[in-house]
Tab-separated table of C-alpha atoms in Angstrom:
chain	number	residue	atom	x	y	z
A	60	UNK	CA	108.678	134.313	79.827
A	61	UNK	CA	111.486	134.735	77.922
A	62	UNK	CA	111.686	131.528	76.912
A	63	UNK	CA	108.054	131.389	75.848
A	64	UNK	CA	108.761	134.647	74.104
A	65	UNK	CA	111.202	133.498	71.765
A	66	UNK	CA	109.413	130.048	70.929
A	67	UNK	CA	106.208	132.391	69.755
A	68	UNK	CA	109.134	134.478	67.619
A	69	UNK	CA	110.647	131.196	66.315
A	70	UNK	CA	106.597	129.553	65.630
A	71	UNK	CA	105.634	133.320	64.023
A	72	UNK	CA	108.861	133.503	61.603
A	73	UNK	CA	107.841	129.661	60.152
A	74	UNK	CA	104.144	130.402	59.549
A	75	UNK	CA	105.507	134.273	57.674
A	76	UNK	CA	107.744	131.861	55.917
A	77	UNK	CA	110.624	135.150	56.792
A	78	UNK	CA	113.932	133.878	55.291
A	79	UNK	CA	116.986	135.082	56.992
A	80	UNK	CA	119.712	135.597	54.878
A	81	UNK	CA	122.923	133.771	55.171
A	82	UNK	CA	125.479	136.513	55.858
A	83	UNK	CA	122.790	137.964	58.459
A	84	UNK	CA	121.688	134.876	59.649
A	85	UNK	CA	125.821	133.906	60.809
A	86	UNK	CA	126.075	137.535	62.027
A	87	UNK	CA	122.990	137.162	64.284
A	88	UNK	CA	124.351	133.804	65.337
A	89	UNK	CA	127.984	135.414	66.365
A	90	UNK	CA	126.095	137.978	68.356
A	91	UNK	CA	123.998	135.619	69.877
A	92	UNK	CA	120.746	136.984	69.003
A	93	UNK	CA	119.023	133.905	67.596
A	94	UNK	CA	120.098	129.913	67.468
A	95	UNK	CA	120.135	127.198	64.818
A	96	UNK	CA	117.275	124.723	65.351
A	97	UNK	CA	119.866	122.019	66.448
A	98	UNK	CA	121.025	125.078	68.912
A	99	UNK	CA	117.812	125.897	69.741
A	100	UNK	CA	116.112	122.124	71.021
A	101	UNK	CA	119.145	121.589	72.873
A	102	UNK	CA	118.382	124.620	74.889
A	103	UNK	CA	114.673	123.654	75.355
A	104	UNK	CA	115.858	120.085	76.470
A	105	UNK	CA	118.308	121.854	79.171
A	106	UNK	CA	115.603	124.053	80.168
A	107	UNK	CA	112.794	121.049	80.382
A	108	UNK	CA	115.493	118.911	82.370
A	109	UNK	CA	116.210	121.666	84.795
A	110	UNK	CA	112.721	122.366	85.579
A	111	UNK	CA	112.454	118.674	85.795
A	112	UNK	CA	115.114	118.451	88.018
A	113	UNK	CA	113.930	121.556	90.564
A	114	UNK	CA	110.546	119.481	90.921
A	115	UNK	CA	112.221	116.272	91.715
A	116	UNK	CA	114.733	117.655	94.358
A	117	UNK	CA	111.470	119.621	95.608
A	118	UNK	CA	109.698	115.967	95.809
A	119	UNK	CA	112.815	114.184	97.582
A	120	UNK	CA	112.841	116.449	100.453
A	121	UNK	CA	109.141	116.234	100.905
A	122	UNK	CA	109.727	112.599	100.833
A	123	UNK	CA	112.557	112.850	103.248
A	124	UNK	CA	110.726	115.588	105.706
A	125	UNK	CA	107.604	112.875	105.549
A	126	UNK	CA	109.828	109.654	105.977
A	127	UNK	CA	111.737	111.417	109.239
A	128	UNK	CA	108.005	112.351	110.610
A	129	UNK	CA	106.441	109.209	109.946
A	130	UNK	CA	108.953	106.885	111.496
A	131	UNK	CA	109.458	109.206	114.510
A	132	UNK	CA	105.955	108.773	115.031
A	133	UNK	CA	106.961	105.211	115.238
A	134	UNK	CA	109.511	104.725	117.044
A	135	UNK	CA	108.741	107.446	119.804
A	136	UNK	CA	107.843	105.571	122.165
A	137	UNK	CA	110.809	102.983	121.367
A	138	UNK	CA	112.971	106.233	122.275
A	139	UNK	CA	111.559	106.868	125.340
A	140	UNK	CA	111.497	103.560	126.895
A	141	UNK	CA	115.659	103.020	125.608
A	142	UNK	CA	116.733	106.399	126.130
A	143	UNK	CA	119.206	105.731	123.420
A	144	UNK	CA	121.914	108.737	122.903
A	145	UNK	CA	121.242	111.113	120.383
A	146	UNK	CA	124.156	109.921	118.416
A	147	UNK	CA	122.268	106.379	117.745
A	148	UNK	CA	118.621	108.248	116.753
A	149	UNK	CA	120.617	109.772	114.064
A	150	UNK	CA	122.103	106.368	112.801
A	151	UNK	CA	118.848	104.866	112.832
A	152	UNK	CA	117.405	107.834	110.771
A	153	UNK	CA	120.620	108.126	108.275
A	154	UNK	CA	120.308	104.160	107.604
A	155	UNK	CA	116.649	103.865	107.357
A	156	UNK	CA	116.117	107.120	105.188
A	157	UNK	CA	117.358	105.796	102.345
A	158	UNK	CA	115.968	102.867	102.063
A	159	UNK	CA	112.267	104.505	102.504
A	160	UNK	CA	113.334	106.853	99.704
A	161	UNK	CA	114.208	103.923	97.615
A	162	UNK	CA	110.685	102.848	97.994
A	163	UNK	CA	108.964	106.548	97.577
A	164	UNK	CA	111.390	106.817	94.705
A	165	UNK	CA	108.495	105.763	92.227
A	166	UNK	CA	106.255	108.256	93.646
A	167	UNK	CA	108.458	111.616	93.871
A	168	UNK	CA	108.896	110.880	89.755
A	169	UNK	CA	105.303	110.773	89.081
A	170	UNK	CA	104.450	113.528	91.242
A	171	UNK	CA	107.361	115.452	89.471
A	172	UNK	CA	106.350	114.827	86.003
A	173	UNK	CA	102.792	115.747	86.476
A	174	UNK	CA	103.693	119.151	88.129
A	175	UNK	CA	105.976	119.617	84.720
A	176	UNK	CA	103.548	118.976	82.363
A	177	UNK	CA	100.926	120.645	84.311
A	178	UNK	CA	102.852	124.093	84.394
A	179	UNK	CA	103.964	123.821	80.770
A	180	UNK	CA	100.059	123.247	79.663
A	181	UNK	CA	98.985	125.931	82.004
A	182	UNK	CA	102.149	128.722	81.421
A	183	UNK	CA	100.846	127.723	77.467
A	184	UNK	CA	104.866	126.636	77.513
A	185	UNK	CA	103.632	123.581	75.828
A	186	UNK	CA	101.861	125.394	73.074
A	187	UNK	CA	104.646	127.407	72.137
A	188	UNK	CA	106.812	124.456	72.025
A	189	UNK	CA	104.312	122.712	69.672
A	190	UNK	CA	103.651	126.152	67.613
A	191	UNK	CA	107.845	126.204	66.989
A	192	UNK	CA	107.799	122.810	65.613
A	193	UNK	CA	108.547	120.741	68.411
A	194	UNK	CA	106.042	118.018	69.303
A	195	UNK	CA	105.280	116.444	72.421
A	196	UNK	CA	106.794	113.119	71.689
A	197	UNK	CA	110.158	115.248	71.428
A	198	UNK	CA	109.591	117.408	74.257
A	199	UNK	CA	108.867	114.402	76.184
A	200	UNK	CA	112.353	112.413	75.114
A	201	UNK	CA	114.771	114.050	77.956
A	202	UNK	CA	111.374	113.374	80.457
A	203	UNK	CA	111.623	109.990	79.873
A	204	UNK	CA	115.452	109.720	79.198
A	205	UNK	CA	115.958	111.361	82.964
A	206	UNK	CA	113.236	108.401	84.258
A	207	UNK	CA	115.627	105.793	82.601
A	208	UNK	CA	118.645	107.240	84.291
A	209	UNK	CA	116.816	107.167	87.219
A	210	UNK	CA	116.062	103.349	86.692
A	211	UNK	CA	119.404	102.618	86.382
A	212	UNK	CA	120.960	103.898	88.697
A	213	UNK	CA	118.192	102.405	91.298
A	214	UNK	CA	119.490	99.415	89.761
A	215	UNK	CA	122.834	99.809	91.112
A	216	UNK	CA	122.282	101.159	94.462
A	217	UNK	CA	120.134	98.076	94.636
A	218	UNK	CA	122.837	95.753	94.328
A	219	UNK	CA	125.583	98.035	95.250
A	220	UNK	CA	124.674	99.596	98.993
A	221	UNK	CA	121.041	98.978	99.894
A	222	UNK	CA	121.628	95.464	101.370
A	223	UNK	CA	124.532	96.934	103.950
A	224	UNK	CA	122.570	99.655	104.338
A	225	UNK	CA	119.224	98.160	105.015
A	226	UNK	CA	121.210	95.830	107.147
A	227	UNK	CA	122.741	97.949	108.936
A	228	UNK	CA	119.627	99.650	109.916
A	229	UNK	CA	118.275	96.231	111.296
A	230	UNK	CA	121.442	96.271	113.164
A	231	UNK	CA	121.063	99.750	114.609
A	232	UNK	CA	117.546	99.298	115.573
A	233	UNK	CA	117.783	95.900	116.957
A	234	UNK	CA	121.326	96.162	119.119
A	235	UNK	CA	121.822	99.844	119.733
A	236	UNK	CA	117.751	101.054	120.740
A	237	UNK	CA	116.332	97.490	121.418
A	238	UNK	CA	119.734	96.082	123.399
A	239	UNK	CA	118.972	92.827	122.121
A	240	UNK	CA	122.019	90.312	120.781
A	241	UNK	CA	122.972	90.328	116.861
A	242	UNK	CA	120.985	87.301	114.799
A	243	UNK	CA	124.277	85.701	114.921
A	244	UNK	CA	124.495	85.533	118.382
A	245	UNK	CA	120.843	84.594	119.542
A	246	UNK	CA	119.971	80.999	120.631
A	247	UNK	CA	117.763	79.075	118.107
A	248	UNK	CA	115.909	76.131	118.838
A	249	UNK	CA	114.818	73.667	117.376
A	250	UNK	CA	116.872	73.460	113.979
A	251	UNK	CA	117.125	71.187	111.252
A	252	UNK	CA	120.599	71.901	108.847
A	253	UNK	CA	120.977	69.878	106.283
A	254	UNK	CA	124.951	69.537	105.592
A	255	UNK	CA	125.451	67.639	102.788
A	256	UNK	CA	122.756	65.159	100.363
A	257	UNK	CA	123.677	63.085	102.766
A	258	UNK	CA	124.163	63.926	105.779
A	259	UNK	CA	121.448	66.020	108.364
A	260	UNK	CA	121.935	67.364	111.647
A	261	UNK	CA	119.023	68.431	114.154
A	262	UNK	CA	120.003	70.675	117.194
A	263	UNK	CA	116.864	71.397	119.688
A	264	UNK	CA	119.167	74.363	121.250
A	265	UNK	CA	122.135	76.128	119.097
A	266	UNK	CA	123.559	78.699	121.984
A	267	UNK	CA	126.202	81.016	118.978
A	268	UNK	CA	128.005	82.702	122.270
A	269	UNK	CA	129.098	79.524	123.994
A	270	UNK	CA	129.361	78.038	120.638
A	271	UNK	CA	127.791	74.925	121.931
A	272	UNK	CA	124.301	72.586	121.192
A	273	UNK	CA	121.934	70.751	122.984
A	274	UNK	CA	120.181	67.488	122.053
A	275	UNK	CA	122.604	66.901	118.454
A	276	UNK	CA	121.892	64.182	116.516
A	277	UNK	CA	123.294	63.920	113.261
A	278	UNK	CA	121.840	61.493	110.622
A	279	UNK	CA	123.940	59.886	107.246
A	280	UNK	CA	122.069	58.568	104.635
A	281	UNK	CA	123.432	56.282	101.539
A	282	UNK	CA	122.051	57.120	98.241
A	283	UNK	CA	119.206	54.792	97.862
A	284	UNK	CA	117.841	56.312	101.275
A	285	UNK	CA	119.029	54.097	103.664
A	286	UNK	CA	120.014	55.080	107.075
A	287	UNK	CA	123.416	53.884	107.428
A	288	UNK	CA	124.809	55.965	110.847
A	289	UNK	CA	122.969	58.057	113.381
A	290	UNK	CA	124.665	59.968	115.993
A	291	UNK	CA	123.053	60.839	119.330
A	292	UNK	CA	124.681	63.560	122.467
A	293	UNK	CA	123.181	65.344	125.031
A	294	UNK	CA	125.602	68.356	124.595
A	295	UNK	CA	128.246	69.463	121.785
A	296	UNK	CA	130.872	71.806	122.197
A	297	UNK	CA	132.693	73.558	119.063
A	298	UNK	CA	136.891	73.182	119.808
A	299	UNK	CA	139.865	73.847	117.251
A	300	UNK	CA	140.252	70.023	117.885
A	301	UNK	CA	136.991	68.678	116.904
A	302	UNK	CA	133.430	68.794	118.567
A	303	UNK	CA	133.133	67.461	122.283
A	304	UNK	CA	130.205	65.970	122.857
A	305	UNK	CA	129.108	64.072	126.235
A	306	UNK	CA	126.168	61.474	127.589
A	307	UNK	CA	125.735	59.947	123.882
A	308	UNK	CA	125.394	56.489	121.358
A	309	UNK	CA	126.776	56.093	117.932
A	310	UNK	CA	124.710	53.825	116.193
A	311	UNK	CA	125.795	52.094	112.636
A	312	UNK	CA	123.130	50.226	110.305
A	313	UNK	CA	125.449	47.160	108.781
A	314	UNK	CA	123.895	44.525	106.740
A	315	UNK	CA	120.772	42.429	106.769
A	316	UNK	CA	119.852	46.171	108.784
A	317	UNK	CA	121.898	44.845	111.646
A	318	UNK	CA	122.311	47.923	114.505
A	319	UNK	CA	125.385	47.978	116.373
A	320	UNK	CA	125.250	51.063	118.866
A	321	UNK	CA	128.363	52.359	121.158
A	322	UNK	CA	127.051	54.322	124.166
A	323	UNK	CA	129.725	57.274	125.591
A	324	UNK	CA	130.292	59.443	127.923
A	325	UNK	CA	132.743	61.747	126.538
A	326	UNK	CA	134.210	61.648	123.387
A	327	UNK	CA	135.954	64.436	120.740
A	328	UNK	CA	134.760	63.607	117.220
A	329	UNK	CA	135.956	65.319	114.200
A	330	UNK	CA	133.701	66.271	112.110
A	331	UNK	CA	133.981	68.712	109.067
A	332	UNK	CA	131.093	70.565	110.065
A	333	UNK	CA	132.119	74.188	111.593
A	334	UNK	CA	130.366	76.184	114.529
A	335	UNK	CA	129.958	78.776	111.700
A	336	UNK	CA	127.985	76.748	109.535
A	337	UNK	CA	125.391	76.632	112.274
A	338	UNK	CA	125.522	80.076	113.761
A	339	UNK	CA	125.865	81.653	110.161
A	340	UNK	CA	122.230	84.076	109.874
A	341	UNK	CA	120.484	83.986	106.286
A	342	UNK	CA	119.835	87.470	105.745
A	343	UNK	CA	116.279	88.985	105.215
A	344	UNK	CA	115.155	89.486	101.360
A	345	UNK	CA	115.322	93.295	101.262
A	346	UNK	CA	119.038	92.743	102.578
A	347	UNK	CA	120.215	90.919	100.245
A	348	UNK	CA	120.833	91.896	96.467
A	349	UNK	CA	119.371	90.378	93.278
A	350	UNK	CA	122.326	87.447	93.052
A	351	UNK	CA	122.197	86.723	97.014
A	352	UNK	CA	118.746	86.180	97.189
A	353	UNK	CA	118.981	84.136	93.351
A	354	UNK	CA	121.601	81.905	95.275
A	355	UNK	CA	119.418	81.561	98.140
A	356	UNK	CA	116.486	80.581	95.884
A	357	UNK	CA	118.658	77.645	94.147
A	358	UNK	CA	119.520	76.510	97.585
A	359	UNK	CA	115.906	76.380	98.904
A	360	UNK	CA	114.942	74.615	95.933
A	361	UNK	CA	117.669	71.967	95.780
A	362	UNK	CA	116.361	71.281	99.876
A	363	UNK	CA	112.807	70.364	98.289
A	364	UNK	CA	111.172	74.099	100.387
A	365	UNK	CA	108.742	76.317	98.324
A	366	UNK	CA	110.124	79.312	96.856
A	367	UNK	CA	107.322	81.304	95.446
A	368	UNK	CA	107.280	83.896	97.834
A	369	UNK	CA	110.789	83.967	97.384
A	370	UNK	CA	110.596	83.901	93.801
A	371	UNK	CA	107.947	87.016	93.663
A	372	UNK	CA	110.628	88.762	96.183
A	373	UNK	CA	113.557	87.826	93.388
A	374	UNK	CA	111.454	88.805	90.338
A	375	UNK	CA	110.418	92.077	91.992
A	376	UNK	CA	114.134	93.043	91.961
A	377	UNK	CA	114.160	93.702	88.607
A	378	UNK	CA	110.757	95.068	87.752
A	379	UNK	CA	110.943	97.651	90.725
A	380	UNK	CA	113.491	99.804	89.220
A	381	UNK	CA	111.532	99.825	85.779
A	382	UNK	CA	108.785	101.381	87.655
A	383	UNK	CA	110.413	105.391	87.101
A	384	UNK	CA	109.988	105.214	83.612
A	385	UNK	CA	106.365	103.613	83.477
A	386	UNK	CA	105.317	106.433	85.759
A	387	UNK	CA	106.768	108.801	83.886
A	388	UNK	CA	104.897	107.409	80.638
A	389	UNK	CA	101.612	107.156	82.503
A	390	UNK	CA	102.065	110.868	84.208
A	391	UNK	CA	102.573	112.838	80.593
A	392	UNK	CA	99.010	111.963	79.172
A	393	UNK	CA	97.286	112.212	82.816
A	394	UNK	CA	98.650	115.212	83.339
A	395	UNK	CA	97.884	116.858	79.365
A	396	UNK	CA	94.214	115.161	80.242
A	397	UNK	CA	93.725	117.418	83.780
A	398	UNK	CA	91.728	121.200	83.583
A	399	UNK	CA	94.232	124.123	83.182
A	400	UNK	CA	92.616	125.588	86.297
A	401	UNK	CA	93.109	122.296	88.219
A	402	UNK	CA	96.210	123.394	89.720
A	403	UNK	CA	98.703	121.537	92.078
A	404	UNK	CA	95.824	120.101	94.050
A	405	UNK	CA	95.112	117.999	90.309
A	406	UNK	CA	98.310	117.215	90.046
A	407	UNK	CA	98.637	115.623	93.248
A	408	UNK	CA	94.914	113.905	92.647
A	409	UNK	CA	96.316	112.716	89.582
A	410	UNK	CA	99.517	111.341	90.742
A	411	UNK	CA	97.754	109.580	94.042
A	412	UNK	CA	95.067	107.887	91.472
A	413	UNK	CA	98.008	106.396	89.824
A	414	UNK	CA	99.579	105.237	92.581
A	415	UNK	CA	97.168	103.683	94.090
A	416	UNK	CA	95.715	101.717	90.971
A	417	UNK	CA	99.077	100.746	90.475
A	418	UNK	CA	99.500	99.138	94.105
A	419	UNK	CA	95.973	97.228	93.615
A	420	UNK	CA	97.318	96.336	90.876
A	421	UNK	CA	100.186	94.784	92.088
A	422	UNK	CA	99.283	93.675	95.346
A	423	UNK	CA	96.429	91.492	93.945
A	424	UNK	CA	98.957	89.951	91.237
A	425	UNK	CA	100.958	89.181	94.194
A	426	UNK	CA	98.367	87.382	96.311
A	427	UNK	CA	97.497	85.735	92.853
A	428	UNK	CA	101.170	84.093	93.403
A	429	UNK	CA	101.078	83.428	96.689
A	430	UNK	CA	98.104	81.256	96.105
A	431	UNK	CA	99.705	79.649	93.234
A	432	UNK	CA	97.048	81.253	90.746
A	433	UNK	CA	99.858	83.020	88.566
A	434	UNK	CA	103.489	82.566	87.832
A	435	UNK	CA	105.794	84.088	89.921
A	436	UNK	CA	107.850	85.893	87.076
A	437	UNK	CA	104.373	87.089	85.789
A	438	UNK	CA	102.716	88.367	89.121
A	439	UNK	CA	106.212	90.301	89.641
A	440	UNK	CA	105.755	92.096	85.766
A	441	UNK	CA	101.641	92.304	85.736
A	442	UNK	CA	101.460	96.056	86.804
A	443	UNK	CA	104.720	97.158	85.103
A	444	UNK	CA	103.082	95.717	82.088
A	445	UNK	CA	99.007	97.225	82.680
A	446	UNK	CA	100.605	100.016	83.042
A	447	UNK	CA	102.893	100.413	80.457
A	448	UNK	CA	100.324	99.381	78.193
A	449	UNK	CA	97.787	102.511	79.618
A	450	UNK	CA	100.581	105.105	79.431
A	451	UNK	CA	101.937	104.209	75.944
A	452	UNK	CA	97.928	103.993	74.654
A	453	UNK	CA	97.218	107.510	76.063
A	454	UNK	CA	100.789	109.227	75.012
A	455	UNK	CA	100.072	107.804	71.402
A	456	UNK	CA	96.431	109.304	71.374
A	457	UNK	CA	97.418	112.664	72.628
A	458	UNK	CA	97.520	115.434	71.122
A	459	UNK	CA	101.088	116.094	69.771
């Protein structure tokens, strides 16, 4: 109120057209009756962050209170059947909360700007604010410039701890409650590596804890295609000396395609191939960061796989984060559009018709991708951009 108070007394002296004079006007200042106008919108920008601020924190622990109930819910019944000690439930929840909040992140700053705007239009904070000068563009500036923060540093915990963290997590949930082996440790079947441009191996069992294979053969090509060597073993087993393999033929391709093949029984063949270049796990996209899963994409690509789910995953890296700010844009006029009298239960209408035409938004770009209907790159930016457009329409057409 006091606040309010003084904008009206500030809006009332400019429309008198009351001079102050100098000598007064420095004496007031000393005494810290009244501010300069510089003095006096840095106070209103403190005062609009701070109340900006309270709504957010207000919004993360809802988030975290509903992320904690939700995933219990889940994993109940996960807890019963383990009976894992207490100690691991509360891993699971401190490495999986923040990654959920990562994702709700989006949502706590729309829901946070449309309570602020909504309680400025309806405390008539807003009107004062315009009255004194001050339009909404300006009163909007450290709004939006606390979204961009907010973007930014998503952007670093993005590529700074969320892949150990969301890794962890996996690690938590899938050792400690499930008891099952780490993904480096669990035998794969049926595997196709490709080692070189050259050179391929297929394994039909890769067993990571005895460090060992079953049915190995390893094909070398030349570089017109041609097979020149083939390697066949029943078993392989991963030494400091070399790999021992038993109960195979060595076959080499000379000229004129002439095969000359040398069965054994045992033999150690050094190879420059490592038992960690088998066992070695590629990591899940939301566990790796924006240059892992780039690297990963090159490599997939230069093995002739398709990529453009990979590519939408990649892309989405960096439009993600710009999501806080495009919220914020499209909350301001939503929120200056809504009935005085509508209350919180508007402003949380408001904020879930956003959301929601934002996901549709997105998710049909993505399926777009998927089926190869629209660019990756594009399907990634489409709802960033829809709405960015909206919000940026409406905050130009409202009333300032």
């Amino acid at each position: 109120m006091l606040f309010r108070s003084r904008l009206w007394a500030r809006a009332s002296e400019r429309r008198s057209g009351r001079v102050v004079k100098p000598l007064e006007e420095r004496r007031r200042r000393r005494l810290g009756r009244i501010a300069g106008p510089r003095e006096s919108t840095f106070v209103i920008d403190r005062y609009l962050i701070r109340q900006y601020l309270v709504f957010l924190g207000i919004g993360t622990g809802i988030g975290t209170t509903l992320v904690v109930v939700v995933d219990l819910l889940q994993t109940l019944d996960r807890f019963l059947r383990s009976k894992p000690p207490l100690l691991t439930i509360l891993e699971h929840f401190a490495y999986r909360l923040p990654g959920e909040l990562y994702k709700g992140l989006p949502m706590i700053v729309l829901i946070a700007t449309v309570f602020l705007f909504l309680s400025l239009t309806r405390q008539r904070e807003l009107d004062a604010l315009k009255a004194a000068g001050i339009s909404l563009y300006r009163a909007s500036l450290p709004i939006l410039l606390v979204a961009g923060a907010i973007s930014v540093l998503a952007v670093v915990f993005q590529e700074v701890a969320l892949p150990e963290i969301n890794a962890k997590a996996d690690e938590v949930d899938r050792v400690k409650i499930r008891g099952q082996l780490p993904r480096h440790l669990q035998r794969q079947a049926q595997i196709w590596y490709r080692s070189s441009d050259t050179r391929f191996f297929r394994m039909a069992l890769l067993d990571p804890v005895g460090k060992s294979m079953e049915g190995l053969t390893v094909v070398d090509i030349g570089p017109d295609f041609r097979l020149l060597e083939r390697l066949d073993a029943r078993t392989a087993q991963w030494t400091p000396e070399g790999w021992q393999l038993t109960d195979g033929v060595f076959r080499r391709v000379g000229a004129q395609n002439r095969v000359t093949s040398e069965p054994f029984t045992a033999r150690l063949v050094p190879m420059p191939e490592h038992i960690d270049d088998f066992i070695q796990v590629q990591n899940a996209p939301d566990t790796m960061s924006f240059l892992e899963l780039r690297a990963y994409v090159t490599k997939l690509r230069e093995g002739g796989h398709r990529v453009n789910r990979y590519l939408v995953q990649l892309y989405s890296k960096l439009s993600f984060p710009l999501v806080h700010v495009i919220m914020a844009l499209v909350a301001i006029p939503f929120a200056l559009a809504s009935p005085r009298s509508g209350g919180r239960a508007m402003g949380i209408g408001v904020a879930i018709v956003i959301a929601v035409g934002y996901w549709v938004v997105h998710s049909v770009a993505i399926a777009f991708a998927q089926a190869d209907l629209l660019p990756a790159a594009l399907a990634a930016w489409t709802a960033n951009i829809v709405f960015a457009g909206i919000g940026t329409a409406l905050f130009l057409s409202a009333r300032t």
